[in-house]
One Martini backbone bead per residue (centre of mass of N, CA, C, O) as a GRO file, in nm:
protein
  423
    1MET     BB    1   0.264   0.443  -0.718
    2LYS     BB    2   0.585   0.306  -0.805
    3ARG     BB    3   0.643  -0.046  -0.758
    4GLY     BB    4   0.831  -0.302  -0.689
    5LEU     BB    5   0.913  -0.593  -0.585
    6ILE     BB    6   1.058  -0.672  -0.258
    7ALA     BB    7   1.282  -0.891  -0.163
    8ALA     BB    8   1.384  -1.008   0.178
    9THR     BB    9   1.574  -1.218   0.123
   10GLY     BB   10   1.859  -1.215   0.343
   11VAL     BB   11   1.860  -0.979   0.545
   12ALA     BB   12   1.951  -1.105   0.811
   13ALA     BB   13   2.231  -1.211   0.717
   14MET     BB   14   2.332  -0.906   0.626
   15LEU     BB   15   2.260  -0.777   0.944
   16VAL     BB   16   2.433  -0.887   1.192
   17SER     BB   17   2.593  -0.604   1.256
   18VAL     BB   18   2.384  -0.395   1.359
   19ALA     BB   19   2.356  -0.443   1.663
   20ALA     BB   20   2.654  -0.361   1.720
   21CYS     BB   21   2.624  -0.064   1.642
   22GLY     BB   22   2.376   0.054   1.738
   23ALA     BB   23   2.190   0.340   1.926
   24SER     BB   24   2.444   0.543   2.038
   25GLY     BB   25   2.383   0.823   2.078
   26ASP     BB   26   2.514   1.116   2.250
   27GLY     BB   27   2.271   1.346   2.275
   28SER     BB   28   2.376   1.615   2.100
   29ASP     BB   29   2.137   1.590   1.861
   30VAL     BB   30   1.952   1.825   1.917
   31ALA     BB   31   1.756   2.062   1.909
   32GLY     BB   32   1.877   2.339   1.772
   33SER     BB   33   2.207   2.398   1.830
   34GLY     BB   34   2.273   2.083   1.823
   35GLY     BB   35   2.267   2.080   1.484
   36LYS     BB   36   2.508   2.230   1.431
   37GLY     BB   37   2.703   2.094   1.164
   38LYS     BB   38   2.490   1.894   1.076
   39THR     BB   39   2.383   1.590   0.890
   40LEU     BB   40   2.085   1.460   0.754
   41THR     BB   41   2.009   1.142   0.620
   42VAL     BB   42   1.766   1.076   0.356
   43TRP     BB   43   1.561   0.811   0.229
   44PHE     BB   44   1.392   0.814  -0.075
   45MET     BB   45   1.163   0.719  -0.296
   46SER     BB   46   1.064   0.723  -0.599
   47GLY     BB   47   0.773   0.937  -0.580
   48SER     BB   48   0.711   0.997  -0.264
   49ASN     BB   49   0.813   1.305  -0.250
   50PRO     BB   50   0.670   1.583  -0.256
   51PRO     BB   51   0.781   1.897  -0.327
   52GLU     BB   52   0.629   2.073  -0.114
   53TRP     BB   53   0.675   1.893   0.127
   54THR     BB   54   0.983   1.893   0.118
   55LYS     BB   55   1.028   2.196   0.144
   56LYS     BB   56   0.881   2.231   0.414
   57VAL     BB   57   1.038   2.026   0.590
   58GLN     BB   58   1.322   2.136   0.547
   59ALA     BB   59   1.278   2.420   0.657
   60GLU     BB   60   1.186   2.336   0.943
   61PHE     BB   61   1.429   2.168   1.024
   62GLU     BB   62   1.661   2.377   0.982
   63LYS     BB   63   1.542   2.594   1.171
   64LYS     BB   64   1.512   2.421   1.438
   65THR     BB   65   1.819   2.269   1.439
   66GLY     BB   66   2.066   2.371   1.231
   67ALA     BB   67   2.054   2.158   1.030
   68LYS     BB   68   2.104   1.947   0.763
   69LEU     BB   69   1.931   1.825   0.470
   70LYS     BB   70   1.971   1.503   0.309
   71VAL     BB   71   1.833   1.408   0.005
   72GLU     BB   72   1.789   1.068  -0.114
   73ILE     BB   73   1.718   0.909  -0.415
   74GLN     BB   74   1.556   0.603  -0.478
   75GLN     BB   75   1.523   0.291  -0.627
   76TRP     BB   76   1.331   0.011  -0.630
   77ASN     BB   77   1.531  -0.115  -0.800
   78GLY     BB   78   1.745  -0.281  -0.576
   79ILE     BB   79   1.694  -0.186  -0.270
   80GLN     BB   80   1.741  -0.428  -0.090
   81GLN     BB   81   2.049  -0.445  -0.124
   82LYS     BB   82   2.119  -0.148  -0.061
   83LEU     BB   83   1.988  -0.131   0.224
   84THR     BB   84   2.127  -0.365   0.355
   85THR     BB   85   2.411  -0.247   0.330
   86ALA     BB   86   2.368   0.036   0.462
   87LEU     BB   87   2.265  -0.074   0.751
   88SER     BB   88   2.565  -0.227   0.799
   89GLU     BB   89   2.707   0.028   0.832
   90GLN     BB   90   2.864   0.278   1.009
   91ASN     BB   91   2.716   0.502   0.794
   92PRO     BB   92   2.411   0.535   0.774
   93PRO     BB   93   2.128   0.623   0.704
   94ASP     BB   94   1.912   0.775   0.925
   95VAL     BB   95   1.664   0.779   0.722
   96VAL     BB   96   1.407   0.547   0.604
   97GLU     BB   97   1.238   0.405   0.343
   98ILE     BB   98   0.973   0.151   0.383
   99GLY     BB   99   0.790  -0.082   0.298
  100ASN     BB  100   0.538  -0.199   0.492
  101THR     BB  101   0.573  -0.519   0.412
  102GLN     BB  102   0.910  -0.502   0.472
  103THR     BB  103   0.978  -0.423   0.770
  104ALA     BB  104   1.011  -0.694   0.926
  105ALA     BB  105   1.286  -0.787   0.809
  106TYR     BB  106   1.458  -0.553   0.932
  107ALA     BB  107   1.374  -0.588   1.226
  108LYS     BB  108   1.472  -0.884   1.267
  109ALA     BB  109   1.780  -0.776   1.212
  110GLY     BB  110   1.826  -0.502   1.387
  111ALA     BB  111   1.807  -0.218   1.195
  112LEU     BB  112   1.597  -0.076   1.397
  113ALA     BB  113   1.462   0.162   1.579
  114ASP     BB  114   1.298   0.257   1.857
  115LEU     BB  115   0.956   0.440   1.842
  116GLY     BB  116   0.747   0.436   2.077
  117ASP     BB  117   0.758   0.721   2.209
  118LEU     BB  118   0.702   0.881   1.946
  119LYS     BB  119   0.426   0.766   1.886
  120LYS     BB  120   0.286   0.872   2.142
  121GLU     BB  121   0.344   1.174   2.078
  122ILE     BB  122   0.239   1.189   1.746
  123GLY     BB  123   0.039   0.894   1.714
  124ALA     BB  124  -0.216   0.829   1.903
  125ASP     BB  125  -0.450   0.875   1.651
  126TRP     BB  126  -0.383   0.658   1.475
  127SER     BB  127  -0.465   0.420   1.280
  128GLU     BB  128  -0.425   0.093   1.341
  129SER     BB  129  -0.418  -0.017   1.042
  130ILE     BB  130  -0.169   0.167   0.965
  131ASN     BB  131   0.039   0.095   1.208
  132MET     BB  132   0.085  -0.224   1.204
  133ALA     BB  133   0.337  -0.222   0.992
  134ALA     BB  134   0.530  -0.085   1.240
  135ILE     BB  135   0.496  -0.365   1.393
  136VAL     BB  136   0.727  -0.582   1.580
  137ASP     BB  137   0.693  -0.764   1.838
  138ASP     BB  138   0.561  -0.503   1.989
  139GLN     BB  139   0.741  -0.306   1.813
  140GLN     BB  140   0.829   0.025   1.723
  141VAL     BB  141   1.017   0.040   1.412
  142ALA     BB  142   0.817   0.256   1.294
  143LEU     BB  143   0.651   0.500   1.077
  144PRO     BB  144   0.386   0.612   0.922
  145TRP     BB  145   0.353   0.792   0.622
  146TYR     BB  146   0.198   0.634   0.379
  147VAL     BB  147  -0.139   0.565   0.243
  148GLY     BB  148  -0.315   0.337   0.021
  149ASN     BB  149  -0.633   0.273  -0.145
  150ARG     BB  150  -0.884   0.134  -0.302
  151VAL     BB  151  -1.111   0.235  -0.559
  152VAL     BB  152  -1.376   0.362  -0.743
  153ILE     BB  153  -1.348   0.430  -1.086
  154TYR     BB  154  -1.576   0.632  -1.275
  155ASN     BB  155  -1.811   0.680  -1.543
  156LYS     BB  156  -2.058   0.908  -1.542
  157LYS     BB  157  -2.181   0.879  -1.824
  158ILE     BB  158  -2.231   0.575  -1.827
  159TRP     BB  159  -2.410   0.569  -1.577
  160ALA     BB  160  -2.626   0.759  -1.689
  161ASP     BB  161  -2.696   0.589  -1.944
  162ALA     BB  162  -2.796   0.350  -1.734
  163GLY     BB  163  -2.971   0.510  -1.499
  164ILE     BB  164  -2.774   0.598  -1.277
  165LYS     BB  165  -2.807   0.811  -0.973
  166ASP     BB  166  -2.612   0.640  -0.778
  167THR     BB  167  -2.408   0.518  -0.556
  168PRO     BB  168  -2.317   0.240  -0.407
  169LYS     BB  169  -2.368   0.072  -0.071
  170THR     BB  170  -2.342  -0.217  -0.195
  171ARG     BB  171  -2.246  -0.495  -0.354
  172ASP     BB  172  -2.520  -0.558  -0.492
  173GLU     BB  173  -2.556  -0.277  -0.613
  174PHE     BB  174  -2.306  -0.290  -0.787
  175PHE     BB  175  -2.390  -0.532  -0.957
  176SER     BB  176  -2.647  -0.396  -1.065
  177ASP     BB  177  -2.502  -0.165  -1.212
  178LEU     BB  178  -2.330  -0.343  -1.399
  179ASP     BB  179  -2.573  -0.474  -1.533
  180ALA     BB  180  -2.694  -0.213  -1.652
  181ILE     BB  181  -2.455  -0.145  -1.834
  182SER     BB  182  -2.468  -0.406  -2.000
  183LYS     BB  183  -2.777  -0.358  -2.106
  184LYS     BB  184  -2.768  -0.016  -2.177
  185THR     BB  185  -2.478  -0.043  -2.300
  186GLU     BB  186  -2.152  -0.061  -2.475
  187ALA     BB  187  -2.003  -0.100  -2.225
  188GLU     BB  188  -1.773  -0.194  -2.002
  189PRO     BB  189  -1.839  -0.220  -1.680
  190LEU     BB  190  -1.557  -0.378  -1.605
  191TYR     BB  191  -1.206  -0.354  -1.533
  192LEU     BB  192  -1.087  -0.693  -1.446
  193PRO     BB  193  -0.835  -0.860  -1.396
  194GLY     BB  194  -0.742  -1.181  -1.278
  195GLN     BB  195  -0.460  -1.044  -1.111
  196ASN     BB  196  -0.581  -0.846  -0.881
  197TRP     BB  197  -0.450  -0.921  -0.577
  198TYR     BB  198  -0.503  -0.673  -0.396
  199PHE     BB  199  -0.806  -0.690  -0.412
  200PHE     BB  200  -0.823  -0.974  -0.300
  201ASP     BB  201  -0.697  -0.912  -0.028
  202GLY     BB  202  -0.929  -0.729   0.058
  203LEU     BB  203  -1.146  -0.951   0.054
  204THR     BB  204  -1.016  -1.123   0.277
  205ILE     BB  205  -1.031  -0.907   0.492
  206GLY     BB  206  -1.345  -0.882   0.479
  207GLN     BB  207  -1.362  -1.202   0.576
  208GLY     BB  208  -1.135  -1.257   0.800
  209ALA     BB  209  -0.872  -1.339   0.647
  210GLN     BB  210  -0.583  -1.546   0.576
  211LEU     BB  211  -0.310  -1.653   0.371
  212VAL     BB  212  -0.192  -1.748   0.647
  213LYS     BB  213  -0.053  -1.993   0.885
  214ASN     BB  214   0.017  -2.128   1.202
  215GLU     BB  215   0.199  -2.448   1.204
  216GLY     BB  216   0.402  -2.570   1.426
  217GLY     BB  217   0.585  -2.289   1.392
  218LYS     BB  218   0.484  -2.253   1.089
  219TRP     BB  219   0.434  -2.122   0.778
  220VAL     BB  220   0.127  -2.150   0.588
  221SER     BB  221  -0.114  -2.207   0.390
  222ASN     BB  222  -0.473  -2.058   0.363
  223LEU     BB  223  -0.649  -2.116   0.097
  224ALA     BB  224  -0.856  -2.342   0.222
  225ASP     BB  225  -1.019  -2.141   0.341
  226SER     BB  226  -1.350  -2.047   0.335
  227LYS     BB  227  -1.296  -1.737   0.331
  228VAL     BB  228  -1.116  -1.734   0.084
  229ALA     BB  229  -1.324  -1.863  -0.104
  230LYS     BB  230  -1.529  -1.631  -0.082
  231ALA     BB  231  -1.345  -1.417  -0.204
  232ALA     BB  232  -1.311  -1.562  -0.479
  233GLN     BB  233  -1.614  -1.550  -0.556
  234ILE     BB  234  -1.636  -1.245  -0.557
  235TYR     BB  235  -1.426  -1.197  -0.772
  236LYS     BB  236  -1.571  -1.361  -0.993
  237LYS     BB  237  -1.817  -1.177  -1.009
  238TYR     BB  238  -1.672  -0.926  -1.097
  239GLN     BB  239  -1.526  -1.056  -1.353
  240SER     BB  240  -1.798  -1.112  -1.516
  241PHE     BB  241  -1.798  -0.787  -1.609
  242SER     BB  242  -1.534  -0.872  -1.771
  243LYS     BB  243  -1.287  -0.878  -2.055
  244ALA     BB  244  -1.049  -0.935  -1.913
  245PRO     BB  245  -0.786  -1.103  -1.853
  246LYS     BB  246  -0.715  -1.388  -1.641
  247ASP     BB  247  -0.368  -1.369  -1.686
  248LYS     BB  248  -0.367  -1.067  -1.573
  249ASP     BB  249  -0.288  -0.757  -1.468
  250GLU     BB  250  -0.325  -0.406  -1.407
  251ALA     BB  251  -0.031  -0.363  -1.578
  252THR     BB  252  -0.137  -0.586  -1.820
  253PRO     BB  253  -0.234  -0.352  -1.892
  254GLN     BB  254  -0.298  -0.045  -1.815
  255GLN     BB  255  -0.599   0.033  -1.681
  256ALA     BB  256  -0.600   0.342  -1.726
  257ASP     BB  257  -0.580   0.324  -2.037
  258ILE     BB  258  -0.848   0.186  -2.077
  259PHE     BB  259  -1.028   0.399  -1.931
  260ALA     BB  260  -0.947   0.647  -2.118
  261LYS     BB  261  -1.139   0.560  -2.369
  262GLY     BB  262  -1.453   0.562  -2.255
  263LYS     BB  263  -1.553   0.221  -2.236
  264THR     BB  264  -1.561   0.223  -1.910
  265GLY     BB  265  -1.724   0.216  -1.612
  266ALA     BB  266  -1.484   0.067  -1.431
  267ILE     BB  267  -1.235   0.072  -1.168
  268ILE     BB  268  -0.999  -0.084  -0.945
  269ALA     BB  269  -0.810   0.171  -0.774
  270MET     BB  270  -0.588   0.396  -0.750
  271GLY     BB  271  -0.626   0.731  -0.748
  272TYR     BB  272  -0.378   0.805  -0.941
  273GLU     BB  273  -0.496   0.662  -1.204
  274ALA     BB  274  -0.659   0.901  -1.306
  275GLY     BB  275  -0.415   1.066  -1.402
  276THR     BB  276  -0.332   0.867  -1.618
  277ALA     BB  277  -0.591   0.891  -1.784
  278ILE     BB  278  -0.577   1.199  -1.836
  279LYS     BB  279  -0.309   1.195  -1.984
  280ALA     BB  280  -0.419   1.010  -2.218
  281ASN     BB  281  -0.723   1.171  -2.174
  282PRO     BB  282  -0.835   1.483  -2.105
  283GLN     BB  283  -1.152   1.449  -2.176
  284ILE     BB  284  -1.217   1.260  -1.910
  285GLN     BB  285  -1.213   1.432  -1.649
  286ASP     BB  286  -1.533   1.507  -1.618
  287GLN     BB  287  -1.614   1.181  -1.591
  288ILE     BB  288  -1.484   1.147  -1.312
  289GLY     BB  289  -1.529   0.920  -1.039
  290TYR     BB  290  -1.582   0.834  -0.681
  291PHE     BB  291  -1.580   0.531  -0.468
  292THR     BB  292  -1.636   0.322  -0.229
  293ILE     BB  293  -1.596   0.006  -0.162
  294PRO     BB  294  -1.846  -0.201  -0.120
  295GLY     BB  295  -2.013  -0.394   0.094
  296GLU     BB  296  -2.254  -0.595   0.224
  297THR     BB  297  -2.319  -0.339   0.399
  298PRO     BB  298  -2.419  -0.058   0.504
  299GLY     BB  299  -2.140   0.127   0.630
  300LYS     BB  300  -1.946  -0.125   0.520
  301PRO     BB  301  -1.674  -0.153   0.380
  302GLU     BB  302  -1.454  -0.291   0.209
  303GLY     BB  303  -1.184  -0.451   0.207
  304VAL     BB  304  -0.835  -0.334   0.223
  305PHE     BB  305  -0.534  -0.258   0.091
  306LEU     BB  306  -0.252  -0.113   0.269
  307GLY     BB  307  -0.043   0.084   0.087
  308GLY     BB  308   0.309   0.171   0.164
  309SER     BB  309   0.508   0.374   0.395
  310ASN     BB  310   0.784   0.388   0.604
  311LEU     BB  311   0.963   0.537   0.875
  312ALA     BB  312   1.311   0.498   0.968
  313VAL     BB  313   1.565   0.431   1.205
  314ALA     BB  314   1.876   0.365   1.217
  315GLY     BB  315   2.047   0.179   1.443
  316GLY     BB  316   2.344   0.307   1.341
  317SER     BB  317   2.284   0.584   1.408
  318LYS     BB  318   2.438   0.896   1.542
  319LYS     BB  319   2.134   1.063   1.505
  320GLN     BB  320   1.874   1.002   1.676
  321GLU     BB  321   1.747   1.276   1.770
  322LEU     BB  322   1.746   1.412   1.491
  323ALA     BB  323   1.569   1.200   1.354
  324LYS     BB  324   1.321   1.243   1.542
  325GLU     BB  325   1.280   1.538   1.467
  326PHE     BB  326   1.214   1.485   1.176
  327LEU     BB  327   0.958   1.312   1.235
  328ARG     BB  328   0.797   1.528   1.380
  329ILE     BB  329   0.778   1.703   1.124
  330ALA     BB  330   0.697   1.507   0.888
  331LEU     BB  331   0.440   1.387   1.093
  332SER     BB  332   0.273   1.609   1.118
  333LYS     BB  333  -0.037   1.722   1.074
  334ASP     BB  334   0.038   1.931   0.862
  335ASN     BB  335   0.217   1.739   0.680
  336ASP     BB  336   0.008   1.523   0.638
  337GLY     BB  337  -0.188   1.714   0.495
  338GLN     BB  338  -0.002   1.768   0.255
  339MET     BB  339  -0.001   1.478   0.147
  340VAL     BB  340  -0.301   1.460   0.089
  341LYS     BB  341  -0.324   1.710  -0.102
  342GLU     BB  342  -0.077   1.645  -0.301
  343ALA     BB  343  -0.108   1.299  -0.326
  344GLY     BB  344  -0.382   1.148  -0.205
  345TRP     BB  345  -0.360   1.031   0.057
  346THR     BB  346  -0.448   0.872   0.338
  347PRO     BB  347  -0.559   0.940   0.626
  348LYS     BB  348  -0.444   0.858   0.963
  349THR     BB  349  -0.697   1.015   1.077
  350PRO     BB  350  -1.021   1.076   1.142
  351SER     BB  351  -0.985   1.391   1.205
  352SER     BB  352  -0.839   1.429   0.896
  353ALA     BB  353  -1.055   1.361   0.669
  354SER     BB  354  -1.123   1.653   0.562
  355LEU     BB  355  -0.870   1.680   0.379
  356ALA     BB  356  -0.989   1.494   0.142
  357LYS     BB  357  -1.175   1.703  -0.006
  358GLU     BB  358  -0.934   1.795  -0.200
  359SER     BB  359  -0.957   1.470  -0.258
  360PRO     BB  360  -1.167   1.252  -0.394
  361ALA     BB  361  -1.001   0.991  -0.364
  362ALA     BB  362  -0.944   1.019  -0.057
  363ALA     BB  363  -1.242   1.033   0.028
  364ALA     BB  364  -1.304   0.740  -0.075
  365ALA     BB  365  -1.079   0.591   0.100
  366ALA     BB  366  -1.121   0.657   0.408
  367PRO     BB  367  -1.364   0.463   0.508
  368ALA     BB  368  -1.174   0.185   0.474
  369VAL     BB  369  -0.940   0.188   0.682
  370ALA     BB  370  -1.045   0.047   0.944
  371GLY     BB  371  -1.085  -0.235   0.753
  372GLY     BB  372  -0.796  -0.267   0.692
  373GLY     BB  373  -0.487  -0.407   0.538
  374THR     BB  374  -0.248  -0.665   0.482
  375THR     BB  375  -0.020  -0.847   0.433
  376PRO     BB  376   0.171  -1.053   0.581
  377LEU     BB  377   0.372  -0.963   0.877
  378ILE     BB  378   0.628  -1.139   0.748
  379PRO     BB  379   0.930  -1.225   0.627
  380GLU     BB  380   0.830  -1.480   0.454
  381TRP     BB  381   0.640  -1.331   0.244
  382ALA     BB  382   0.823  -1.211   0.021
  383ALA     BB  383   0.860  -1.478  -0.151
  384VAL     BB  384   0.564  -1.504  -0.251
  385GLU     BB  385   0.572  -1.241  -0.448
  386ASN     BB  386   0.735  -1.364  -0.640
  387ALA     BB  387   0.806  -1.430  -0.950
  388PRO     BB  388   0.557  -1.620  -0.978
  389ASN     BB  389   0.262  -1.546  -0.839
  390PRO     BB  390   0.052  -1.771  -0.677
  391ILE     BB  391  -0.200  -1.594  -0.634
  392LYS     BB  392  -0.250  -1.546  -0.932
  393SER     BB  393  -0.284  -1.844  -1.008
  394TYR     BB  394  -0.530  -1.893  -0.832
  395LEU     BB  395  -0.723  -1.696  -0.971
  396THR     BB  396  -0.711  -1.815  -1.255
  397ALA     BB  397  -0.817  -2.093  -1.178
  398VAL     BB  398  -1.095  -1.999  -1.079
  399LEU     BB  399  -1.180  -1.847  -1.346
  400ASN     BB  400  -1.136  -2.134  -1.515
  401GLY     BB  401  -1.320  -2.342  -1.297
  402LYS     BB  402  -1.201  -2.385  -1.039
  403SER     BB  403  -1.212  -2.453  -0.736
  404PRO     BB  404  -1.092  -2.316  -0.459
  405ASP     BB  405  -0.993  -2.588  -0.347
  406GLY     BB  406  -0.843  -2.685  -0.603
  407ALA     BB  407  -0.657  -2.439  -0.627
  408ALA     BB  408  -0.520  -2.467  -0.355
  409LYS     BB  409  -0.392  -2.749  -0.406
  410GLN     BB  410  -0.223  -2.645  -0.655
  411ILE     BB  411  -0.061  -2.397  -0.487
  412GLU     BB  412   0.039  -2.449  -0.179
  413GLY     BB  413   0.316  -2.579  -0.226
  414GLU     BB  414   0.459  -2.320  -0.325
  415ILE     BB  415   0.406  -2.147  -0.079
  416ASN     BB  416   0.546  -2.331   0.131
  417LYS     BB  417   0.823  -2.319   0.001
  418ARG     BB  418   0.860  -2.011   0.039
  419LEU     BB  419   0.807  -1.998   0.352
  420SER     BB  420   1.074  -2.194   0.408
  421GLN     BB  421   1.266  -1.992   0.354
  422LYS     BB  422   1.547  -1.850   0.437
  423GLN     BB  423   1.622  -1.527   0.601
   0.00000   0.00000   0.00000
């Protein structure tokens, strides 16, 4: 999944006309012959829709409804402006993909249709942690399409050379294994740059912490929370096993390219990054293994950031029922299974976790889903992530010797400034 940060600032102001457009489909666009002569337009982001899944869903939809499906691929760069404009027009795309942490901004602007009844019909058993990013003010404004979370991708040869016979079940066991690699091999135990802030967000989730808090009716930084500080200290311990720069993120350089050289014990990464490593060095393929990021105690994985996309129906679409029929098909258990098998995404239901066996990365990711979460699901959060991301600066400050409390005092003014920006 390759995506740039999409700032949602200004979405509400640019979508004031959406509510007036309404969601008043005439009811004639139902499945079966009701779709004949109609075309449903769907926007997917580049790289999101796997080819076999797309072919399968399109064939099922067109056969069942008699309508045509028009898939339009969009680029992440600049999508905020383009989607904002499209959703405020008289004839918007009927179904749109929206990054899960950006959904709240569009929902607050009244741009998305209520899908509560459809969720009950097709997603009653979806994991709550995956669905929560599709709920805004207790309203189901979208449906989760795909989600991925980080796992440990490790070099089995290096671990064997260090005398390690099994994967760790607790955080302390993981640290012990990394220490063994450091002492018994020439490899770098872990490649963890100082600003892999999505991993840090997972650690804060594992500590039961939030990066922001509501104070007097407005959102402010919560970096000074002792639980956030504990997460920062855990991150610092992980980073002590790495020679990676403290002021760079996992994409600068691409950590998968570093791992591909075969001199790194492990990286904490999205499962698809193994494919990037294999492409860079095909000889490493048989050396790659995966395991769930372990937490403090056995059987309870570390908290993880659940990143992915939702599918939503435009509030102004005149094909509401046809759009919902598309979602019934696209998000069916069978087609969800196809997404897991073809793209390696995390299963949305505990009962479908067995599908992940065909994808070792997905199998490693699945156990952590129940305890996973996201960045704060508020429209104000989008501005916080804009470059230069202050959470990254906070991590670098901690790694360079500042106490978590001192780093928080240094950074929280900038976070509060961004949280106060008008949406």
